[in-house]
PDB file of C-alpha atoms in Angstrom:
ATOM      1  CA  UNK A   1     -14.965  -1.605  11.179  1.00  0.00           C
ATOM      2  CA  UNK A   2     -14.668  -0.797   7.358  1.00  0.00           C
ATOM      3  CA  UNK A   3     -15.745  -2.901   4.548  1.00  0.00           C
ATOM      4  CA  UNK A   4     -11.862  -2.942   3.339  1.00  0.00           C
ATOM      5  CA  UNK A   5     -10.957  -4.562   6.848  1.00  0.00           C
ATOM      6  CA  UNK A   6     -13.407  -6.925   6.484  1.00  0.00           C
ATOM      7  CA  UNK A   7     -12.686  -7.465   2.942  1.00  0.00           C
ATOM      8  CA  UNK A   8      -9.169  -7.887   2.959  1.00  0.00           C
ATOM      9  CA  UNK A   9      -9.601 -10.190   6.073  1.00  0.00           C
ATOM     10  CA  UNK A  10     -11.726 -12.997   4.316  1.00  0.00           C
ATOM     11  CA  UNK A  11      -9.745 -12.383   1.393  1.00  0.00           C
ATOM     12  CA  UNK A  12      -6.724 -13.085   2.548  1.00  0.00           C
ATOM     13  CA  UNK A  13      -7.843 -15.781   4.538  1.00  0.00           C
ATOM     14  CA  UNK A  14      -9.905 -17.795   2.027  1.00  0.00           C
ATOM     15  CA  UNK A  15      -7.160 -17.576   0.198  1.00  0.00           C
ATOM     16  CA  UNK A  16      -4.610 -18.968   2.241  1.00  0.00           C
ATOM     17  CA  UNK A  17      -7.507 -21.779   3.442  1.00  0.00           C
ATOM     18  CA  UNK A  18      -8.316 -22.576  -0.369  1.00  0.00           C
ATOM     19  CA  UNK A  19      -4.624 -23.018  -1.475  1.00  0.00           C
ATOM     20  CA  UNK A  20      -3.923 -25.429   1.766  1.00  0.00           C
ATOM     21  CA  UNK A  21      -6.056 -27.586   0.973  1.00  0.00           C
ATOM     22  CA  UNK A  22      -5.676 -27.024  -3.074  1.00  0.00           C
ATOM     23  CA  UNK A  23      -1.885 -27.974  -2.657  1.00  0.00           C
ATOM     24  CA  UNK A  24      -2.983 -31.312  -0.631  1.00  0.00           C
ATOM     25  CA  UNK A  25      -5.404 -32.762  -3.138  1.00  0.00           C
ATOM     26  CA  UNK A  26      -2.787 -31.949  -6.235  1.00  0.00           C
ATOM     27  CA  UNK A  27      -0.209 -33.378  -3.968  1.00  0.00           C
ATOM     28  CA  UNK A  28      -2.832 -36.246  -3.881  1.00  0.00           C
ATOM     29  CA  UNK A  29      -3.055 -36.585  -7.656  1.00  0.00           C
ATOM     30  CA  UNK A  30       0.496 -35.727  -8.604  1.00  0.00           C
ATOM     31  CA  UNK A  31       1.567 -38.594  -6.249  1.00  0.00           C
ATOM     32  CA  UNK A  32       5.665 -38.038  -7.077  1.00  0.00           C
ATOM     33  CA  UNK A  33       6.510 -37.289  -3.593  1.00  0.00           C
ATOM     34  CA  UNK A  34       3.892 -40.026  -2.362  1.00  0.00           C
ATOM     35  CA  UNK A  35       5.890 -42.799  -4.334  1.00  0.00           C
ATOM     36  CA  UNK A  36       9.402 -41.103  -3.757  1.00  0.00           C
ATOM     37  CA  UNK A  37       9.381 -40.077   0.008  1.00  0.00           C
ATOM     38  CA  UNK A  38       6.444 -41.925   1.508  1.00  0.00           C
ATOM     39  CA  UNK A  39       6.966 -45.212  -0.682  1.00  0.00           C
ATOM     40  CA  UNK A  40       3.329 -44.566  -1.823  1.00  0.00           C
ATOM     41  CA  UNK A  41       1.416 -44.263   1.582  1.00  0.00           C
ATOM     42  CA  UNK A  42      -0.836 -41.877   1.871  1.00  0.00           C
ATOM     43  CA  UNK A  43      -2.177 -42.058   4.923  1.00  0.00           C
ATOM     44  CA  UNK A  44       1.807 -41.225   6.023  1.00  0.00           C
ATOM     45  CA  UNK A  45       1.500 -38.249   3.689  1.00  0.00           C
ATOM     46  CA  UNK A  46      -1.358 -36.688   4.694  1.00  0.00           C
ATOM     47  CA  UNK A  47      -0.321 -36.883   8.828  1.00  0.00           C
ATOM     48  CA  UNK A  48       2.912 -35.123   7.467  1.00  0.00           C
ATOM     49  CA  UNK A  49       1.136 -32.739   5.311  1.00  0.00           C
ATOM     50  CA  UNK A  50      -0.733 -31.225   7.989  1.00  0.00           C
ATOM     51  CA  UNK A  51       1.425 -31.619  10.791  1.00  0.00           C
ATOM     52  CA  UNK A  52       4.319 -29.729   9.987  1.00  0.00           C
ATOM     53  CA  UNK A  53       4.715 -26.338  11.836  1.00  0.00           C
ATOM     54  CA  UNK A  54       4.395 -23.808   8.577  1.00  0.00           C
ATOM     55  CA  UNK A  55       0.950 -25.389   8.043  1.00  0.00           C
ATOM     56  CA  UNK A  56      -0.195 -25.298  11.645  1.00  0.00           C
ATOM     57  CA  UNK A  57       0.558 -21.704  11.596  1.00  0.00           C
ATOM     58  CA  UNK A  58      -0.999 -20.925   8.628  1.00  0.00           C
ATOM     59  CA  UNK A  59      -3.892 -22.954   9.549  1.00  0.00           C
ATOM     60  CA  UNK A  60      -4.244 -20.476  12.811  1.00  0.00           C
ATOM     61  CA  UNK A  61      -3.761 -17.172  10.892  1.00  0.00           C
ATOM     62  CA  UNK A  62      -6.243 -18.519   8.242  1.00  0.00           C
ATOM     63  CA  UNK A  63      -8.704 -19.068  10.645  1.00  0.00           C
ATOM     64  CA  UNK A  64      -8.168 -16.120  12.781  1.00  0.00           C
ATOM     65  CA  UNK A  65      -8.806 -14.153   9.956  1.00  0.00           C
ATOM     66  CA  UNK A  66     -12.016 -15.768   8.394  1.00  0.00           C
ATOM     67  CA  UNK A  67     -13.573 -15.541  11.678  1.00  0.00           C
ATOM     68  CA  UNK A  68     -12.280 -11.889  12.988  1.00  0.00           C
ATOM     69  CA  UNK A  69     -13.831 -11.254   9.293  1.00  0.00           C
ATOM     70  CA  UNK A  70     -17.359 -12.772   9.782  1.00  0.00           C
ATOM     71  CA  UNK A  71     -17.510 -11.913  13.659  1.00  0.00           C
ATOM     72  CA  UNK A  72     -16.060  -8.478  12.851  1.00  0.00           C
ATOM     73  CA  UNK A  73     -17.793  -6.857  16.011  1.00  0.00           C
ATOM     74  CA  UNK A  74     -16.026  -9.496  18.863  1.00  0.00           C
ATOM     75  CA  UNK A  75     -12.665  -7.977  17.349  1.00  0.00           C
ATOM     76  CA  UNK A  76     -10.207  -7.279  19.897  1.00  0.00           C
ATOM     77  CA  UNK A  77     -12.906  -7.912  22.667  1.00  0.00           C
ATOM     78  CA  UNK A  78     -12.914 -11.823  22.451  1.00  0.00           C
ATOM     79  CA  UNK A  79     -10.042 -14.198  23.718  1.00  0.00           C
ATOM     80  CA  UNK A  80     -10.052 -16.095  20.365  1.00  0.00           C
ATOM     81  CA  UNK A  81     -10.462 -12.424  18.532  1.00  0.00           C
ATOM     82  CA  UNK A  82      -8.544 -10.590  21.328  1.00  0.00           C
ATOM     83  CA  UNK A  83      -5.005  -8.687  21.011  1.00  0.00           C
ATOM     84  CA  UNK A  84      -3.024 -11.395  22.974  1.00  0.00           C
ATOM     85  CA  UNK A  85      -4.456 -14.424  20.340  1.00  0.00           C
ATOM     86  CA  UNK A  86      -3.329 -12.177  17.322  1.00  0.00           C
ATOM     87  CA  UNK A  87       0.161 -11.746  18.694  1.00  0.00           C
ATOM     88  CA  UNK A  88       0.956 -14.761  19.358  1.00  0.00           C
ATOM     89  CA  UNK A  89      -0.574 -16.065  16.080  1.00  0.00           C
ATOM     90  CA  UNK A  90       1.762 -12.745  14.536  1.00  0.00           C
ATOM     91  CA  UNK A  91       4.902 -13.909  16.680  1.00  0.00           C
ATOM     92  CA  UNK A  92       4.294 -17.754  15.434  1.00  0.00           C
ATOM     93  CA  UNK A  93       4.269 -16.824  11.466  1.00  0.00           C
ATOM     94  CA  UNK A  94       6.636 -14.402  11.250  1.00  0.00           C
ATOM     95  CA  UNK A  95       8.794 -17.580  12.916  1.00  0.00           C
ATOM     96  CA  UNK A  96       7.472 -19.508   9.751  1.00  0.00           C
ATOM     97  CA  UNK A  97       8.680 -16.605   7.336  1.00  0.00           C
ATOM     98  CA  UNK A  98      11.950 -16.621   8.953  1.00  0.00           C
ATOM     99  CA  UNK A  99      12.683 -20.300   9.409  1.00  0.00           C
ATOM    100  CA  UNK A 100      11.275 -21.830   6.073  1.00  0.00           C
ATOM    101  CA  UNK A 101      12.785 -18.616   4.010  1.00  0.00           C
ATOM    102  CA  UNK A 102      15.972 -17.915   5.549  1.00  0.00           C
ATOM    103  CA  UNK A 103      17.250 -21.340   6.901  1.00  0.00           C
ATOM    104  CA  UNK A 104      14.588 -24.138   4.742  1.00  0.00           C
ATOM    105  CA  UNK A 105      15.238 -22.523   1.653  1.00  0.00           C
ATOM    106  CA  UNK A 106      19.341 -21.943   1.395  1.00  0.00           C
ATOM    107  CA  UNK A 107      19.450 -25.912   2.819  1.00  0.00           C
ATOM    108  CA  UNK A 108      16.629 -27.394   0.818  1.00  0.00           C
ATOM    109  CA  UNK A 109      16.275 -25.221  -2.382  1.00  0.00           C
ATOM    110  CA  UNK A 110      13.651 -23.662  -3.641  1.00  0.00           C
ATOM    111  CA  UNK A 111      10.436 -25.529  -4.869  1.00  0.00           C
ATOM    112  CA  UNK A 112      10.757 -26.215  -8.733  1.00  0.00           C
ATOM    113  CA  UNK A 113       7.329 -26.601 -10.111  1.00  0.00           C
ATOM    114  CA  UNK A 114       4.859 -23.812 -10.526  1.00  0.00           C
ATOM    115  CA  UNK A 115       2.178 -24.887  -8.323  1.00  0.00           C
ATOM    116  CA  UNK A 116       4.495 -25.725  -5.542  1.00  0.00           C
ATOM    117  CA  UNK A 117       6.267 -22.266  -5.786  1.00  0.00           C
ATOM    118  CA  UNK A 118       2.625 -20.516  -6.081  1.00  0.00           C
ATOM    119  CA  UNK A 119       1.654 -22.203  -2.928  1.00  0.00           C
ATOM    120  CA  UNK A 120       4.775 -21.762  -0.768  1.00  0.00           C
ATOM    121  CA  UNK A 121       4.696 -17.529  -2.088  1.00  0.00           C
ATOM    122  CA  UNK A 122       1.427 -17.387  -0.423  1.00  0.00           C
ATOM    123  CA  UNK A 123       1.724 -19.481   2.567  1.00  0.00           C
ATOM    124  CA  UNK A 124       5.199 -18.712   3.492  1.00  0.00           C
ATOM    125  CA  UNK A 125       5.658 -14.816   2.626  1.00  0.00           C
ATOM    126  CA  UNK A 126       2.236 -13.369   1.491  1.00  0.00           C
ATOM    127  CA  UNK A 127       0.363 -14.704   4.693  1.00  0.00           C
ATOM    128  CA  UNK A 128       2.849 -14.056   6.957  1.00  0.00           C
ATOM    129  CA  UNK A 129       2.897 -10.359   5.612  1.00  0.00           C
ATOM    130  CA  UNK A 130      -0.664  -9.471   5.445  1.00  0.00           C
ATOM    131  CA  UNK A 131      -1.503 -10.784   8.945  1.00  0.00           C
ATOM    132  CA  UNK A 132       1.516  -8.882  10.778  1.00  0.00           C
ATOM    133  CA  UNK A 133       0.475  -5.505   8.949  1.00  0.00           C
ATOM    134  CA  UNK A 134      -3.103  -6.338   9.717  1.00  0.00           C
ATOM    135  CA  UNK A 135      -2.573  -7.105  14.037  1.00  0.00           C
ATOM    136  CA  UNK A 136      -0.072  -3.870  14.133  1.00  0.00           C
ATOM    137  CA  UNK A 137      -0.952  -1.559  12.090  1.00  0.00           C
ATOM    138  CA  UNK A 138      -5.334  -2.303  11.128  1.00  0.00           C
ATOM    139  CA  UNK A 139      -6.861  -4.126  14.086  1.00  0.00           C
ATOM    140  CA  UNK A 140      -9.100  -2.399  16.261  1.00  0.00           C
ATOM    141  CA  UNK A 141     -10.117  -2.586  19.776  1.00  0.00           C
ATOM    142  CA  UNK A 142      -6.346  -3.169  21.368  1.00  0.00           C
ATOM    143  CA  UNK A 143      -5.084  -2.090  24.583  1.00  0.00           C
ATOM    144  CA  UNK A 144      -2.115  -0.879  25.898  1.00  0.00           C
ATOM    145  CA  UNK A 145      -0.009  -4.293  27.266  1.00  0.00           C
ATOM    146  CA  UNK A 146       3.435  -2.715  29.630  1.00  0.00           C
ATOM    147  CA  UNK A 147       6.759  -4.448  28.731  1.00  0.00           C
ATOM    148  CA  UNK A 148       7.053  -5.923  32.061  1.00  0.00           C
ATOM    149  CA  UNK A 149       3.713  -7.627  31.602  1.00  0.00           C
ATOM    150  CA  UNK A 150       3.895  -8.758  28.594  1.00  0.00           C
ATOM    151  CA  UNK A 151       7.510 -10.291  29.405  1.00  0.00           C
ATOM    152  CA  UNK A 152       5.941 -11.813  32.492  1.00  0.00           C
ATOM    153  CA  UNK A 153       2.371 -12.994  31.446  1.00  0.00           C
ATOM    154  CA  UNK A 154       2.101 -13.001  28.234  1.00  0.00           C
ATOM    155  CA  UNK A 155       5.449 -14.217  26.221  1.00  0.00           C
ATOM    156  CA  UNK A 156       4.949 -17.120  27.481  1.00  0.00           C
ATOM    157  CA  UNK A 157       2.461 -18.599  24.821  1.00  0.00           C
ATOM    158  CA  UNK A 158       3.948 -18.743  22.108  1.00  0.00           C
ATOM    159  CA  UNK A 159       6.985 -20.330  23.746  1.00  0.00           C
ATOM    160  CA  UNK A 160       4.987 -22.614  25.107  1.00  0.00           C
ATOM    161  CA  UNK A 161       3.192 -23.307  21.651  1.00  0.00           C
ATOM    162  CA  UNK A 162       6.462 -23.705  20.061  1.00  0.00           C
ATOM    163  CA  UNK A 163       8.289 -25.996  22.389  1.00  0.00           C
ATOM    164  CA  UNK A 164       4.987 -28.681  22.387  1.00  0.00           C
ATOM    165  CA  UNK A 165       5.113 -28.479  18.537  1.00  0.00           C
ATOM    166  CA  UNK A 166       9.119 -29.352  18.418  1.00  0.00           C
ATOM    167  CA  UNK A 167       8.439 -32.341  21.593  1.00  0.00           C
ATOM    168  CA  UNK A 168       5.491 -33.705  19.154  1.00  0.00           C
ATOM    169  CA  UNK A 169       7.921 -33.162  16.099  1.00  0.00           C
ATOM    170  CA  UNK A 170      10.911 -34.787  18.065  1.00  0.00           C
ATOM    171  CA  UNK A 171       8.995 -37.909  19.739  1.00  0.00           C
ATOM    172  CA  UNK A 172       7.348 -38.953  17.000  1.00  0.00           C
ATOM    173  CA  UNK A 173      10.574 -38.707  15.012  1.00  0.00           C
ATOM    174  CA  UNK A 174      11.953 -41.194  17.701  1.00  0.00           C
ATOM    175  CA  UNK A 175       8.745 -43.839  17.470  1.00  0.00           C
ATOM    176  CA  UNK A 176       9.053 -43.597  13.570  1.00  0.00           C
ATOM    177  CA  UNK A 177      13.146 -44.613  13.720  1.00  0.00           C
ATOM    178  CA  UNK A 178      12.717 -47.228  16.504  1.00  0.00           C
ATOM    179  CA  UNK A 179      10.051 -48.599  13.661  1.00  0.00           C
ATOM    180  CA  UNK A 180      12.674 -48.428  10.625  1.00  0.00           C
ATOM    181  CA  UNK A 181      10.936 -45.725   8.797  1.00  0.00           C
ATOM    182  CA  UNK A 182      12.876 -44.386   5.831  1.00  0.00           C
ATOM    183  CA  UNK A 183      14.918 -41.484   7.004  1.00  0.00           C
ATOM    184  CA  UNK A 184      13.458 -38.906   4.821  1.00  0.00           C
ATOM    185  CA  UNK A 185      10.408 -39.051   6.973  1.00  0.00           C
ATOM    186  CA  UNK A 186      11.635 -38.808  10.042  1.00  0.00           C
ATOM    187  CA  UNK A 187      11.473 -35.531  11.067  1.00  0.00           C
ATOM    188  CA  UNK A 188       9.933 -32.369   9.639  1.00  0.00           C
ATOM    189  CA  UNK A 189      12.661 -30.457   9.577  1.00  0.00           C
ATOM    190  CA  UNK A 190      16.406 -31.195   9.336  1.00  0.00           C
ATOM    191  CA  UNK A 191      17.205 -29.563  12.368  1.00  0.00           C
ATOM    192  CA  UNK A 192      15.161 -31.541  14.472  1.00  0.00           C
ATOM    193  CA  UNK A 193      17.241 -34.743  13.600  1.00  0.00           C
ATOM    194  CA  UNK A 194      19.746 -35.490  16.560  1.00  0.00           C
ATOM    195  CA  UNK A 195      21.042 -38.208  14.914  1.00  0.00           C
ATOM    196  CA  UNK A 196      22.093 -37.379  10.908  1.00  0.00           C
ATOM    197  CA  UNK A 197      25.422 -34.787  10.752  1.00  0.00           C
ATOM    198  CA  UNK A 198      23.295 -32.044   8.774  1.00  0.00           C
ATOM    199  CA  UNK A 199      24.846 -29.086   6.639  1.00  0.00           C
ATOM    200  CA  UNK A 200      28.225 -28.187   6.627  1.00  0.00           C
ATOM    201  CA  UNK A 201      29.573 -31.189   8.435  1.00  0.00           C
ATOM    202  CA  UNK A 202      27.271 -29.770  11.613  1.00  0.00           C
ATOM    203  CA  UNK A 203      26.185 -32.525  13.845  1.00  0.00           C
ATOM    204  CA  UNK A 204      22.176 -33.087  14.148  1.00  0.00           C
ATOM    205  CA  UNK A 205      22.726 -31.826  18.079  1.00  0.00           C
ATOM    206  CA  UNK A 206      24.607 -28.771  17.162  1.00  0.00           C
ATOM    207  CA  UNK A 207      22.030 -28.001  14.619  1.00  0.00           C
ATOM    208  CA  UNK A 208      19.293 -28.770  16.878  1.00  0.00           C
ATOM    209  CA  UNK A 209      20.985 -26.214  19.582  1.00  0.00           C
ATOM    210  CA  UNK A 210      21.680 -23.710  16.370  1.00  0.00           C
ATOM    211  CA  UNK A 211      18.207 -23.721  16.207  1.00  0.00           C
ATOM    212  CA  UNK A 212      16.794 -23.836  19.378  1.00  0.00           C
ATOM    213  CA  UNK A 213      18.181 -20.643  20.387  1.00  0.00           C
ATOM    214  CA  UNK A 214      17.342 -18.836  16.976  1.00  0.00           C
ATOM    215  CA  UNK A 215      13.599 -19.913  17.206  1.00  0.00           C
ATOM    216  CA  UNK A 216      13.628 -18.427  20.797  1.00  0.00           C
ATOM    217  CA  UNK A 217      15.293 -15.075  19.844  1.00  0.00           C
ATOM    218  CA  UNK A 218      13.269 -14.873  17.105  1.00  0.00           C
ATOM    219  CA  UNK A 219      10.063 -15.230  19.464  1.00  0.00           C
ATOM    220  CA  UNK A 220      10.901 -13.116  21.836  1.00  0.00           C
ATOM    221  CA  UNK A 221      12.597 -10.461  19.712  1.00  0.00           C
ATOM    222  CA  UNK A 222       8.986 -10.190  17.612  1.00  0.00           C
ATOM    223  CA  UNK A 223       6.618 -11.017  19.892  1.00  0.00           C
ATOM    224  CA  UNK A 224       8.166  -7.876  22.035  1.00  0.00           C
ATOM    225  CA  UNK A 225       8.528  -5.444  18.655  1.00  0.00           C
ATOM    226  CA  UNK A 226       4.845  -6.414  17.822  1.00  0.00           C
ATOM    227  CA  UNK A 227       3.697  -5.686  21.450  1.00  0.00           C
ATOM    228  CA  UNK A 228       5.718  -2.388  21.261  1.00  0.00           C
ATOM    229  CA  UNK A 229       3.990  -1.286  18.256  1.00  0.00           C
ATOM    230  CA  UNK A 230       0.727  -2.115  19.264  1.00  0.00           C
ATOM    231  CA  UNK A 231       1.698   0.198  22.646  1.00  0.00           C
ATOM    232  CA  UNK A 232       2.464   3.013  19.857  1.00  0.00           C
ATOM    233  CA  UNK A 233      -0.653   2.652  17.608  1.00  0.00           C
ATOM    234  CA  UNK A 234      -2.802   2.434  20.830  1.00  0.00           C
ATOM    235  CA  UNK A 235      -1.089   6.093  22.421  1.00  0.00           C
ATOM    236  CA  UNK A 236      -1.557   7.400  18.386  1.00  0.00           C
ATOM    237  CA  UNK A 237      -5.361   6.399  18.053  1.00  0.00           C
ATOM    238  CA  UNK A 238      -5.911   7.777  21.432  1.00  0.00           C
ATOM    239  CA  UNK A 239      -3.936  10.952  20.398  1.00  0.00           C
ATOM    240  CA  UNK A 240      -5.982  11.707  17.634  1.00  0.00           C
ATOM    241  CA  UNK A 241      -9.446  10.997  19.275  1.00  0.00           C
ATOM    242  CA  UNK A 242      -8.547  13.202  21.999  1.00  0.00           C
ATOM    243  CA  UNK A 243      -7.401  16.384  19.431  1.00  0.00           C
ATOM    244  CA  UNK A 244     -11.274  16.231  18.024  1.00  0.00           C
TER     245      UNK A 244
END
């Protein structure tokens, strides 16, 4: 393991840590969208703040990489540190990247103030980045995973992870608008909302189906291309040990 793996690991995970929590605490301070959305509660805030699904991931990558950067030796041999974690962690913010830049953005716009568009650079397309080169392309210690079993045993996670995050997301939509919360706050994400027509005159169920069967393309589609070039770098690195 070289000092640049290590490096860039902690790096790039402090950094993603440090601006999570940075972003909180001025969202704290600069209460606009405290008063605005949440009709200044904070505790509402903060369970929305780190409960959406573009934090979670980031919170996973963040801490996958701060500790495969201080336990540097258990890389690729431990489950937590292991090949199949830092797939699915791969598969899960590349679905972030997708969904927050390609379907969030066009809907919702594009953060305004400087802080907020520093923060959702680094969480939403720098992080995303750096991790998926780092798993394919710079981790060490992987092992060769067939299509068939990877299909069979492995692609399963994060589907799995996915679907409990969108139940959580959808059920405690439901409690909150059986208890007249504001409508804003419903859901995390417009899609998710069965009941409001959304975009383009698309009702909330069509939407909800639009995306249901994007997010599970998307997972399978990159969870199988990431296994497929981890198969490649594998047959490489063995290549080249076996020339010398």
């Amino acid at each position: 393991m070289t000092k640049f793996k290590i490096s860039y690991k902690l790096f790039f995970g402090l950094l993603s840590f440090t601006v999570m929590i940075a972003y909180y605490v001025w969202g704290i301070f600069n209460n606009n969208d405290i008063i605005d959305v949440y009709n200044g509660n904070y505790e509402t805030f903060t369970i929305d703040y780190f409960t959406t699904f573009t934090l979670l991931s980031n919170v996973l990558v963040h801490a996958w990489l701060i500790a495969a950067g201080i336990n540097y030796k258990q890389e690729g041999k431990s489950k937590l540190l292991g090949h199949t974690t830092a797939n699915t962690l791969a598969t899960l913010i590349t679905l972030t990247f997708i969904i927050y830049n390609f379907v969030l953005i066009p809907v919702q716009g594009f953060p305004t103030q400087t802080f907020s568009w520093i923060t959702s650079i680094i969480n939403h397309v720098i992080t995303p980045i750096i991790f998926v080169i780092y798993v394919n392309f710079m981790m060490e210690n992987k092992e060769i995973v067939i299509k068939k079993e990877y299909i069979l045993k492995k692609f399963w996670i994060p589907f799995t992870m996915t679907l409990a995050y969108c139940l959580f997301a959808m059920f405690r939509g439901e409690l909150r608008l059986k208890s007249g919360y504001t409508e804003s706050i419903l859901y995390p994400y417009f899609f998710l909302n069965v009941h409001k027509v959304g975009p383009m005159g698309i009702p909330g169920y069509g939407w909800f189906a639009i995306a249901f069967v994007l997010v599970v393309v998307i997972l399978f589609s990159f969870s199988f291309l990431y296994n497929c070039i981890n198969n490649k770098m594998v047959t490489r690195k063995f290549i080249k040990t076996s020339t010398f």
